[in-house]
Amino acid sequence: MTELRDIDNLATPPEVGDWVLIERDGEKFIASGPVNGTRKASFFKPTPFDTLDQAVTASLVWAEQNEVPFVYIRAAQ
């Protein structure tokens, strides 16, 4: 099961591991993240979302499908 976590504006996701990071970019929300390790390497980078809710929903679906443990949100401001 994927865990949703808020992170501080200065924090960064781990250098090693599978995760998705959601960030605000102007009026849009950008989601991106890697899947590494023993599985085939992949990267999640959809087009920007209009709302945080859309970004979270899409990120959680992708993360669950790819057994990614964390979706980080750095978009509170």
PDB file of N, CA, C and O in Angstrom:
ATOM      1  N   MET A   1       0.835  -1.174   0.000  1.00  0.00           N
ATOM      2  CA  MET A   1       0.000   0.000   0.000  1.00  0.00           C
ATOM      3  C   MET A   1       0.887   1.248   0.000  1.00  0.00           C
ATOM      4  O   MET A   1       1.868   1.328   0.712  1.00  0.00           O
ATOM      5  N   THR A   2       0.525   2.214  -0.797  1.00  0.00           N
ATOM      6  CA  THR A   2       1.288   3.453  -0.923  1.00  0.00           C
ATOM      7  C   THR A   2       0.906   4.430   0.176  1.00  0.00           C
ATOM      8  O   THR A   2      -0.263   4.614   0.478  1.00  0.00           O
ATOM      9  N   GLU A   3       1.916   5.066   0.757  1.00  0.00           N
ATOM     10  CA  GLU A   3       1.699   6.041   1.823  1.00  0.00           C
ATOM     11  C   GLU A   3       1.861   7.456   1.262  1.00  0.00           C
ATOM     12  O   GLU A   3       2.821   7.754   0.554  1.00  0.00           O
ATOM     13  N   LEU A   4       0.920   8.328   1.594  1.00  0.00           N
ATOM     14  CA  LEU A   4       0.948   9.727   1.182  1.00  0.00           C
ATOM     15  C   LEU A   4       1.601  10.524   2.303  1.00  0.00           C
ATOM     16  O   LEU A   4       1.183  10.421   3.456  1.00  0.00           O
ATOM     17  N   ARG A   5       2.638  11.326   1.972  1.00  0.00           N
ATOM     18  CA  ARG A   5       3.354  12.102   2.988  1.00  0.00           C
ATOM     19  C   ARG A   5       3.568  13.533   2.521  1.00  0.00           C
ATOM     20  O   ARG A   5       4.018  13.765   1.397  1.00  0.00           O
ATOM     21  N   ASP A   6       3.303  14.492   3.400  1.00  0.00           N
ATOM     22  CA  ASP A   6       3.677  15.878   3.151  1.00  0.00           C
ATOM     23  C   ASP A   6       5.142  16.036   3.541  1.00  0.00           C
ATOM     24  O   ASP A   6       5.575  15.471   4.551  1.00  0.00           O
ATOM     25  N   ILE A   7       5.891  16.800   2.736  1.00  0.00           N
ATOM     26  CA  ILE A   7       7.276  17.084   3.115  1.00  0.00           C
ATOM     27  C   ILE A   7       7.516  18.587   3.059  1.00  0.00           C
ATOM     28  O   ILE A   7       6.849  19.318   2.320  1.00  0.00           O
ATOM     29  N   ASP A   8       8.460  19.020   3.835  1.00  0.00           N
ATOM     30  CA  ASP A   8       8.860  20.411   3.938  1.00  0.00           C
ATOM     31  C   ASP A   8       9.394  20.911   2.589  1.00  0.00           C
ATOM     32  O   ASP A   8       9.932  20.126   1.804  1.00  0.00           O
ATOM     33  N   ASN A   9       9.277  22.199   2.333  1.00  0.00           N
ATOM     34  CA  ASN A   9       9.773  22.778   1.075  1.00  0.00           C
ATOM     35  C   ASN A   9      11.268  22.559   0.865  1.00  0.00           C
ATOM     36  O   ASN A   9      11.732  22.542  -0.275  1.00  0.00           O
ATOM     37  N   LEU A  10      12.027  22.395   1.937  1.00  0.00           N
ATOM     38  CA  LEU A  10      13.467  22.185   1.816  1.00  0.00           C
ATOM     39  C   LEU A  10      13.850  20.713   1.782  1.00  0.00           C
ATOM     40  O   LEU A  10      14.988  20.372   1.483  1.00  0.00           O
ATOM     41  N   ALA A  11      12.916  19.839   2.085  1.00  0.00           N
ATOM     42  CA  ALA A  11      13.198  18.402   2.112  1.00  0.00           C
ATOM     43  C   ALA A  11      13.197  17.825   0.700  1.00  0.00           C
ATOM     44  O   ALA A  11      12.565  18.356  -0.209  1.00  0.00           O
ATOM     45  N   THR A  12      13.918  16.732   0.545  1.00  0.00           N
ATOM     46  CA  THR A  12      13.945  16.024  -0.734  1.00  0.00           C
ATOM     47  C   THR A  12      13.659  14.548  -0.492  1.00  0.00           C
ATOM     48  O   THR A  12      13.983  14.025   0.578  1.00  0.00           O
ATOM     49  N   PRO A  13      13.067  13.875  -1.467  1.00  0.00           N
ATOM     50  CA  PRO A  13      12.867  12.425  -1.339  1.00  0.00           C
ATOM     51  C   PRO A  13      14.224  11.718  -1.278  1.00  0.00           C
ATOM     52  O   PRO A  13      15.246  12.284  -1.678  1.00  0.00           O
ATOM     53  N   PRO A  14      14.243  10.489  -0.799  1.00  0.00           N
ATOM     54  CA  PRO A  14      15.506   9.745  -0.724  1.00  0.00           C
ATOM     55  C   PRO A  14      16.160   9.604  -2.099  1.00  0.00           C
ATOM     56  O   PRO A  14      15.475   9.539  -3.113  1.00  0.00           O
ATOM     57  N   GLU A  15      17.482   9.573  -2.109  1.00  0.00           N
ATOM     58  CA  GLU A  15      18.198   9.404  -3.382  1.00  0.00           C
ATOM     59  C   GLU A  15      18.007   8.006  -3.943  1.00  0.00           C
ATOM     60  O   GLU A  15      18.044   7.810  -5.147  1.00  0.00           O
ATOM     61  N   VAL A  16      17.832   7.045  -3.068  1.00  0.00           N
ATOM     62  CA  VAL A  16      17.634   5.657  -3.485  1.00  0.00           C
ATOM     63  C   VAL A  16      16.239   5.234  -3.058  1.00  0.00           C
ATOM     64  O   VAL A  16      15.821   5.501  -1.936  1.00  0.00           O
ATOM     65  N   GLY A  17      15.526   4.606  -3.960  1.00  0.00           N
ATOM     66  CA  GLY A  17      14.192   4.129  -3.618  1.00  0.00           C
ATOM     67  C   GLY A  17      13.169   4.536  -4.657  1.00  0.00           C
ATOM     68  O   GLY A  17      13.461   5.260  -5.601  1.00  0.00           O
ATOM     69  N   ASP A  18      11.988   4.049  -4.448  1.00  0.00           N
ATOM     70  CA  ASP A  18      10.873   4.318  -5.350  1.00  0.00           C
ATOM     71  C   ASP A  18       9.936   5.312  -4.679  1.00  0.00           C
ATOM     72  O   ASP A  18       9.569   5.126  -3.518  1.00  0.00           O
ATOM     73  N   TRP A  19       9.534   6.341  -5.400  1.00  0.00           N
ATOM     74  CA  TRP A  19       8.663   7.372  -4.843  1.00  0.00           C
ATOM     75  C   TRP A  19       8.109   8.234  -5.953  1.00  0.00           C
ATOM     76  O   TRP A  19       8.576   8.191  -7.083  1.00  0.00           O
ATOM     77  N   VAL A  20       7.112   9.034  -5.619  1.00  0.00           N
ATOM     78  CA  VAL A  20       6.584  10.079  -6.500  1.00  0.00           C
ATOM     79  C   VAL A  20       6.609  11.365  -5.679  1.00  0.00           C
ATOM     80  O   VAL A  20       6.304  11.358  -4.490  1.00  0.00           O
ATOM     81  N   LEU A  21       6.993  12.452  -6.319  1.00  0.00           N
ATOM     82  CA  LEU A  21       6.998  13.766  -5.682  1.00  0.00           C
ATOM     83  C   LEU A  21       6.026  14.672  -6.433  1.00  0.00           C
ATOM     84  O   LEU A  21       6.092  14.786  -7.662  1.00  0.00           O
ATOM     85  N   ILE A  22       5.134  15.310  -5.692  1.00  0.00           N
ATOM     86  CA  ILE A  22       4.186  16.271  -6.262  1.00  0.00           C
ATOM     87  C   ILE A  22       4.609  17.655  -5.782  1.00  0.00           C
ATOM     88  O   ILE A  22       4.806  17.864  -4.587  1.00  0.00           O
ATOM     89  N   GLU A  23       4.746  18.589  -6.744  1.00  0.00           N
ATOM     90  CA  GLU A  23       5.146  19.957  -6.419  1.00  0.00           C
ATOM     91  C   GLU A  23       4.276  20.954  -7.159  1.00  0.00           C
ATOM     92  O   GLU A  23       3.830  20.687  -8.277  1.00  0.00           O
ATOM     93  N   ARG A  24       4.084  22.104  -6.558  1.00  0.00           N
ATOM     94  CA  ARG A  24       3.363  23.198  -7.226  1.00  0.00           C
ATOM     95  C   ARG A  24       4.335  23.885  -8.188  1.00  0.00           C
ATOM     96  O   ARG A  24       5.484  24.118  -7.874  1.00  0.00           O
ATOM     97  N   ASP A  25       3.831  24.197  -9.374  1.00  0.00           N
ATOM     98  CA  ASP A  25       4.594  24.955 -10.364  1.00  0.00           C
ATOM     99  C   ASP A  25       3.662  26.027 -10.909  1.00  0.00           C
ATOM    100  O   ASP A  25       2.895  25.773 -11.843  1.00  0.00           O
ATOM    101  N   GLY A  26       3.688  27.193 -10.293  1.00  0.00           N
ATOM    102  CA  GLY A  26       2.752  28.250 -10.668  1.00  0.00           C
ATOM    103  C   GLY A  26       1.349  27.851 -10.293  1.00  0.00           C
ATOM    104  O   GLY A  26       1.063  27.564  -9.140  1.00  0.00           O
ATOM    105  N   GLU A  27       0.478  27.776 -11.276  1.00  0.00           N
ATOM    106  CA  GLU A  27      -0.915  27.388 -11.042  1.00  0.00           C
ATOM    107  C   GLU A  27      -1.149  25.888 -11.232  1.00  0.00           C
ATOM    108  O   GLU A  27      -2.255  25.404 -11.043  1.00  0.00           O
ATOM    109  N   LYS A  28      -0.126  25.152 -11.628  1.00  0.00           N
ATOM    110  CA  LYS A  28      -0.252  23.714 -11.910  1.00  0.00           C
ATOM    111  C   LYS A  28       0.471  22.899 -10.841  1.00  0.00           C
ATOM    112  O   LYS A  28       1.214  23.428 -10.019  1.00  0.00           O
ATOM    113  N   PHE A  29       0.265  21.588 -10.895  1.00  0.00           N
ATOM    114  CA  PHE A  29       0.930  20.650 -10.000  1.00  0.00           C
ATOM    115  C   PHE A  29       1.645  19.600 -10.844  1.00  0.00           C
ATOM    116  O   PHE A  29       1.045  18.995 -11.727  1.00  0.00           O
ATOM    117  N   ILE A  30       2.920  19.406 -10.557  1.00  0.00           N
ATOM    118  CA  ILE A  30       3.753  18.479 -11.314  1.00  0.00           C
ATOM    119  C   ILE A  30       4.041  17.260 -10.443  1.00  0.00           C
ATOM    120  O   ILE A  30       4.413  17.398  -9.279  1.00  0.00           O
ATOM    121  N   ALA A  31       3.890  16.088 -11.017  1.00  0.00           N
ATOM    122  CA  ALA A  31       4.205  14.838 -10.332  1.00  0.00           C
ATOM    123  C   ALA A  31       5.287  14.118 -11.123  1.00  0.00           C
ATOM    124  O   ALA A  31       5.252  14.084 -12.356  1.00  0.00           O
ATOM    125  N   SER A  32       6.254  13.563 -10.405  1.00  0.00           N
ATOM    126  CA  SER A  32       7.299  12.781 -11.062  1.00  0.00           C
ATOM    127  C   SER A  32       7.940  11.846 -10.056  1.00  0.00           C
ATOM    128  O   SER A  32       7.904  12.103  -8.856  1.00  0.00           O
ATOM    129  N   GLY A  33       8.502  10.768 -10.558  1.00  0.00           N
ATOM    130  CA  GLY A  33       9.179   9.842  -9.665  1.00  0.00           C
ATOM    131  C   GLY A  33       9.667   8.594 -10.357  1.00  0.00           C
ATOM    132  O   GLY A  33       9.152   8.202 -11.399  1.00  0.00           O
ATOM    133  N   PRO A  34      10.687   7.953  -9.767  1.00  0.00           N
ATOM    134  CA  PRO A  34      11.299   6.759 -10.345  1.00  0.00           C
ATOM    135  C   PRO A  34      10.811   5.449  -9.733  1.00  0.00           C
ATOM    136  O   PRO A  34      10.337   5.412  -8.602  1.00  0.00           O
ATOM    137  N   VAL A  35      10.967   4.397 -10.504  1.00  0.00           N
ATOM    138  CA  VAL A  35      10.884   3.025 -10.010  1.00  0.00           C
ATOM    139  C   VAL A  35      12.203   2.391 -10.408  1.00  0.00           C
ATOM    140  O   VAL A  35      12.558   2.371 -11.584  1.00  0.00           O
ATOM    141  N   ASN A  36      12.946   1.905  -9.451  1.00  0.00           N
ATOM    142  CA  ASN A  36      14.266   1.319  -9.696  1.00  0.00           C
ATOM    143  C   ASN A  36      14.331  -0.082  -9.126  1.00  0.00           C
ATOM    144  O   ASN A  36      13.329  -0.700  -8.870  1.00  0.00           O
ATOM    145  N   GLY A  37      15.548  -0.521  -8.893  1.00  0.00           N
ATOM    146  CA  GLY A  37      15.758  -1.795  -8.209  1.00  0.00           C
ATOM    147  C   GLY A  37      15.713  -2.978  -9.139  1.00  0.00           C
ATOM    148  O   GLY A  37      16.119  -2.902 -10.297  1.00  0.00           O
ATOM    149  N   THR A  38      15.212  -4.091  -8.609  1.00  0.00           N
ATOM    150  CA  THR A  38      15.234  -5.336  -9.372  1.00  0.00           C
ATOM    151  C   THR A  38      14.204  -5.354 -10.492  1.00  0.00           C
ATOM    152  O   THR A  38      14.306  -6.143 -11.409  1.00  0.00           O
ATOM    153  N   ARG A  39      13.217  -4.468 -10.386  1.00  0.00           N
ATOM    154  CA  ARG A  39      12.215  -4.387 -11.455  1.00  0.00           C
ATOM    155  C   ARG A  39      12.743  -3.535 -12.602  1.00  0.00           C
ATOM    156  O   ARG A  39      13.735  -2.839 -12.474  1.00  0.00           O
ATOM    157  N   LYS A  40      12.059  -3.577 -13.698  1.00  0.00           N
ATOM    158  CA  LYS A  40      12.403  -2.735 -14.838  1.00  0.00           C
ATOM    159  C   LYS A  40      12.319  -1.267 -14.426  1.00  0.00           C
ATOM    160  O   LYS A  40      11.350  -0.830 -13.821  1.00  0.00           O
ATOM    161  N   ALA A  41      13.346  -0.480 -14.723  1.00  0.00           N
ATOM    162  CA  ALA A  41      13.356   0.939 -14.380  1.00  0.00           C
ATOM    163  C   ALA A  41      12.272   1.673 -15.157  1.00  0.00           C
ATOM    164  O   ALA A  41      12.028   1.400 -16.324  1.00  0.00           O
ATOM    165  N   SER A  42      11.611   2.586 -14.481  1.00  0.00           N
ATOM    166  CA  SER A  42      10.535   3.350 -15.078  1.00  0.00           C
ATOM    167  C   SER A  42      10.519   4.723 -14.426  1.00  0.00           C
ATOM    168  O   SER A  42      11.077   4.903 -13.345  1.00  0.00           O
ATOM    169  N   PHE A  43       9.869   5.680 -15.081  1.00  0.00           N
ATOM    170  CA  PHE A  43       9.773   7.013 -14.507  1.00  0.00           C
ATOM    171  C   PHE A  43       8.386   7.569 -14.788  1.00  0.00           C
ATOM    172  O   PHE A  43       7.891   7.489 -15.902  1.00  0.00           O
ATOM    173  N   PHE A  44       7.764   8.131 -13.768  1.00  0.00           N
ATOM    174  CA  PHE A  44       6.424   8.707 -13.858  1.00  0.00           C
ATOM    175  C   PHE A  44       6.569  10.207 -14.069  1.00  0.00           C
ATOM    176  O   PHE A  44       7.157  10.901 -13.242  1.00  0.00           O
ATOM    177  N   LYS A  45       6.094  10.720 -15.189  1.00  0.00           N
ATOM    178  CA  LYS A  45       6.166  12.157 -15.483  1.00  0.00           C
ATOM    179  C   LYS A  45       4.993  12.534 -16.387  1.00  0.00           C
ATOM    180  O   LYS A  45       5.157  12.798 -17.569  1.00  0.00           O
ATOM    181  N   PRO A  46       3.786  12.566 -15.834  1.00  0.00           N
ATOM    182  CA  PRO A  46       2.625  12.946 -16.635  1.00  0.00           C
ATOM    183  C   PRO A  46       2.612  14.451 -16.895  1.00  0.00           C
ATOM    184  O   PRO A  46       3.382  15.204 -16.286  1.00  0.00           O
ATOM    185  N   THR A  47       1.723  14.886 -17.745  1.00  0.00           N
ATOM    186  CA  THR A  47       1.559  16.326 -17.972  1.00  0.00           C
ATOM    187  C   THR A  47       1.081  16.971 -16.675  1.00  0.00           C
ATOM    188  O   THR A  47       0.440  16.316 -15.846  1.00  0.00           O
ATOM    189  N   PRO A  48       1.389  18.255 -16.462  1.00  0.00           N
ATOM    190  CA  PRO A  48       0.975  18.925 -15.220  1.00  0.00           C
ATOM    191  C   PRO A  48      -0.539  18.870 -15.006  1.00  0.00           C
ATOM    192  O   PRO A  48      -1.325  18.857 -15.954  1.00  0.00           O
ATOM    193  N   PHE A  49      -0.919  18.850 -13.744  1.00  0.00           N
ATOM    194  CA  PHE A  49      -2.326  18.764 -13.348  1.00  0.00           C
ATOM    195  C   PHE A  49      -2.835  20.139 -12.936  1.00  0.00           C
ATOM    196  O   PHE A  49      -2.092  20.960 -12.410  1.00  0.00           O
ATOM    197  N   ASP A  50      -4.133  20.360 -13.136  1.00  0.00           N
ATOM    198  CA  ASP A  50      -4.754  21.629 -12.757  1.00  0.00           C
ATOM    199  C   ASP A  50      -4.958  21.750 -11.253  1.00  0.00           C
ATOM    200  O   ASP A  50      -4.953  22.854 -10.707  1.00  0.00           O
ATOM    201  N   THR A  51      -5.162  20.610 -10.578  1.00  0.00           N
ATOM    202  CA  THR A  51      -5.424  20.649  -9.144  1.00  0.00           C
ATOM    203  C   THR A  51      -4.529  19.655  -8.410  1.00  0.00           C
ATOM    204  O   THR A  51      -4.067  18.657  -8.988  1.00  0.00           O
ATOM    205  N   LEU A  52      -4.336  19.925  -7.132  1.00  0.00           N
ATOM    206  CA  LEU A  52      -3.571  18.999  -6.292  1.00  0.00           C
ATOM    207  C   LEU A  52      -4.294  17.658  -6.196  1.00  0.00           C
ATOM    208  O   LEU A  52      -3.655  16.604  -6.241  1.00  0.00           O
ATOM    209  N   ASP A  53      -5.606  17.683  -6.098  1.00  0.00           N
ATOM    210  CA  ASP A  53      -6.379  16.447  -6.008  1.00  0.00           C
ATOM    211  C   ASP A  53      -6.158  15.556  -7.231  1.00  0.00           C
ATOM    212  O   ASP A  53      -5.988  14.345  -7.098  1.00  0.00           O
ATOM    213  N   GLN A  54      -6.139  16.145  -8.419  1.00  0.00           N
ATOM    214  CA  GLN A  54      -5.883  15.361  -9.642  1.00  0.00           C
ATOM    215  C   GLN A  54      -4.481  14.752  -9.609  1.00  0.00           C
ATOM    216  O   GLN A  54      -4.292  13.593  -9.982  1.00  0.00           O
ATOM    217  N   ALA A  55      -3.506  15.534  -9.172  1.00  0.00           N
ATOM    218  CA  ALA A  55      -2.120  15.045  -9.102  1.00  0.00           C
ATOM    219  C   ALA A  55      -1.992  13.905  -8.100  1.00  0.00           C
ATOM    220  O   ALA A  55      -1.343  12.886  -8.380  1.00  0.00           O
ATOM    221  N   VAL A  56      -2.622  14.053  -6.954  1.00  0.00           N
ATOM    222  CA  VAL A  56      -2.565  13.008  -5.924  1.00  0.00           C
ATOM    223  C   VAL A  56      -3.249  11.733  -6.411  1.00  0.00           C
ATOM    224  O   VAL A  56      -2.699  10.636  -6.290  1.00  0.00           O
ATOM    225  N   THR A  57      -4.424  11.862  -6.980  1.00  0.00           N
ATOM    226  CA  THR A  57      -5.171  10.691  -7.458  1.00  0.00           C
ATOM    227  C   THR A  57      -4.372   9.924  -8.504  1.00  0.00           C
ATOM    228  O   THR A  57      -4.204   8.704  -8.402  1.00  0.00           O
ATOM    229  N   ALA A  58      -3.865  10.614  -9.505  1.00  0.00           N
ATOM    230  CA  ALA A  58      -3.096   9.949 -10.575  1.00  0.00           C
ATOM    231  C   ALA A  58      -1.810   9.333 -10.020  1.00  0.00           C
ATOM    232  O   ALA A  58      -1.432   8.224 -10.405  1.00  0.00           O
ATOM    233  N   SER A  59      -1.153  10.043  -9.127  1.00  0.00           N
ATOM    234  CA  SER A  59       0.095   9.539  -8.547  1.00  0.00           C
ATOM    235  C   SER A  59      -0.133   8.290  -7.712  1.00  0.00           C
ATOM    236  O   SER A  59       0.650   7.333  -7.782  1.00  0.00           O
ATOM    237  N   LEU A  60      -1.201   8.287  -6.919  1.00  0.00           N
ATOM    238  CA  LEU A  60      -1.494   7.106  -6.107  1.00  0.00           C
ATOM    239  C   LEU A  60      -1.848   5.896  -6.967  1.00  0.00           C
ATOM    240  O   LEU A  60      -1.428   4.772  -6.667  1.00  0.00           O
ATOM    241  N   VAL A  61      -2.582   6.104  -8.043  1.00  0.00           N
ATOM    242  CA  VAL A  61      -2.915   4.997  -8.950  1.00  0.00           C
ATOM    243  C   VAL A  61      -1.639   4.412  -9.542  1.00  0.00           C
ATOM    244  O   VAL A  61      -1.417   3.196  -9.516  1.00  0.00           O
ATOM    245  N   TRP A  62      -0.768   5.276 -10.077  1.00  0.00           N
ATOM    246  CA  TRP A  62       0.487   4.803 -10.670  1.00  0.00           C
ATOM    247  C   TRP A  62       1.363   4.123  -9.622  1.00  0.00           C
ATOM    248  O   TRP A  62       1.945   3.069  -9.877  1.00  0.00           O
ATOM    249  N   ALA A  63       1.451   4.724  -8.447  1.00  0.00           N
ATOM    250  CA  ALA A  63       2.287   4.166  -7.384  1.00  0.00           C
ATOM    251  C   ALA A  63       1.791   2.782  -6.963  1.00  0.00           C
ATOM    252  O   ALA A  63       2.596   1.858  -6.792  1.00  0.00           O
ATOM    253  N   GLU A  64       0.496   2.625  -6.793  1.00  0.00           N
ATOM    254  CA  GLU A  64      -0.062   1.319  -6.425  1.00  0.00           C
ATOM    255  C   GLU A  64       0.217   0.274  -7.511  1.00  0.00           C
ATOM    256  O   GLU A  64       0.581  -0.852  -7.214  1.00  0.00           O
ATOM    257  N   GLN A  65       0.065   0.658  -8.766  1.00  0.00           N
ATOM    258  CA  GLN A  65       0.301  -0.273  -9.878  1.00  0.00           C
ATOM    259  C   GLN A  65       1.763  -0.705  -9.957  1.00  0.00           C
ATOM    260  O   GLN A  65       2.067  -1.791 -10.436  1.00  0.00           O
ATOM    261  N   ASN A  66       2.659   0.162  -9.497  1.00  0.00           N
ATOM    262  CA  ASN A  66       4.098  -0.119  -9.605  1.00  0.00           C
ATOM    263  C   ASN A  66       4.755  -0.413  -8.261  1.00  0.00           C
ATOM    264  O   ASN A  66       5.978  -0.417  -8.156  1.00  0.00           O
ATOM    265  N   GLU A  67       3.943  -0.677  -7.239  1.00  0.00           N
ATOM    266  CA  GLU A  67       4.424  -1.020  -5.900  1.00  0.00           C
ATOM    267  C   GLU A  67       5.387   0.030  -5.348  1.00  0.00           C
ATOM    268  O   GLU A  67       6.396  -0.277  -4.719  1.00  0.00           O
ATOM    269  N   VAL A  68       5.073   1.291  -5.580  1.00  0.00           N
ATOM    270  CA  VAL A  68       5.867   2.409  -5.079  1.00  0.00           C
ATOM    271  C   VAL A  68       5.346   2.743  -3.682  1.00  0.00           C
ATOM    272  O   VAL A  68       4.154   2.980  -3.504  1.00  0.00           O
ATOM    273  N   PRO A  69       6.229   2.767  -2.669  1.00  0.00           N
ATOM    274  CA  PRO A  69       5.756   2.909  -1.299  1.00  0.00           C
ATOM    275  C   PRO A  69       5.324   4.315  -0.873  1.00  0.00           C
ATOM    276  O   PRO A  69       4.526   4.451   0.046  1.00  0.00           O
ATOM    277  N   PHE A  70       5.851   5.357  -1.527  1.00  0.00           N
ATOM    278  CA  PHE A  70       5.568   6.716  -1.057  1.00  0.00           C
ATOM    279  C   PHE A  70       5.212   7.687  -2.170  1.00  0.00           C
ATOM    280  O   PHE A  70       5.831   7.676  -3.237  1.00  0.00           O
ATOM    281  N   VAL A  71       4.234   8.531  -1.888  1.00  0.00           N
ATOM    282  CA  VAL A  71       3.951   9.707  -2.698  1.00  0.00           C
ATOM    283  C   VAL A  71       4.161  10.897  -1.761  1.00  0.00           C
ATOM    284  O   VAL A  71       3.485  11.012  -0.733  1.00  0.00           O
ATOM    285  N   TYR A  72       5.142  11.727  -2.080  1.00  0.00           N
ATOM    286  CA  TYR A  72       5.462  12.905  -1.282  1.00  0.00           C
ATOM    287  C   TYR A  72       4.789  14.124  -1.885  1.00  0.00           C
ATOM    288  O   TYR A  72       4.770  14.294  -3.116  1.00  0.00           O
ATOM    289  N   ILE A  73       4.264  15.001  -1.031  1.00  0.00           N
ATOM    290  CA  ILE A  73       3.638  16.245  -1.503  1.00  0.00           C
ATOM    291  C   ILE A  73       4.441  17.418  -0.951  1.00  0.00           C
ATOM    292  O   ILE A  73       4.552  17.583   0.265  1.00  0.00           O
ATOM    293  N   ARG A  74       4.991  18.183  -1.853  1.00  0.00           N
ATOM    294  CA  ARG A  74       5.687  19.426  -1.488  1.00  0.00           C
ATOM    295  C   ARG A  74       4.990  20.543  -2.259  1.00  0.00           C
ATOM    296  O   ARG A  74       5.551  21.169  -3.147  1.00  0.00           O
ATOM    297  N   ALA A  75       3.716  20.730  -1.947  1.00  0.00           N
ATOM    298  CA  ALA A  75       2.901  21.666  -2.715  1.00  0.00           C
ATOM    299  C   ALA A  75       1.968  22.479  -1.829  1.00  0.00           C
ATOM    300  O   ALA A  75       0.996  23.017  -2.310  1.00  0.00           O
ATOM    301  N   ALA A  76       2.257  22.505  -0.566  1.00  0.00           N
ATOM    302  CA  ALA A  76       1.325  23.139   0.381  1.00  0.00           C
ATOM    303  C   ALA A  76       1.225  24.642   0.189  1.00  0.00           C
ATOM    304  O   ALA A  76       0.237  25.250   0.567  1.00  0.00           O
ATOM    305  N   GLN A  77       2.226  25.274  -0.368  1.00  0.00           N
ATOM    306  CA  GLN A  77       2.203  26.744  -0.460  1.00  0.00           C
ATOM    307  C   GLN A  77       2.014  27.214  -1.869  1.00  0.00           C
ATOM    308  O   GLN A  77       2.269  26.706  -2.824  1.00  0.00           O
TER     309      GLN A  77
END
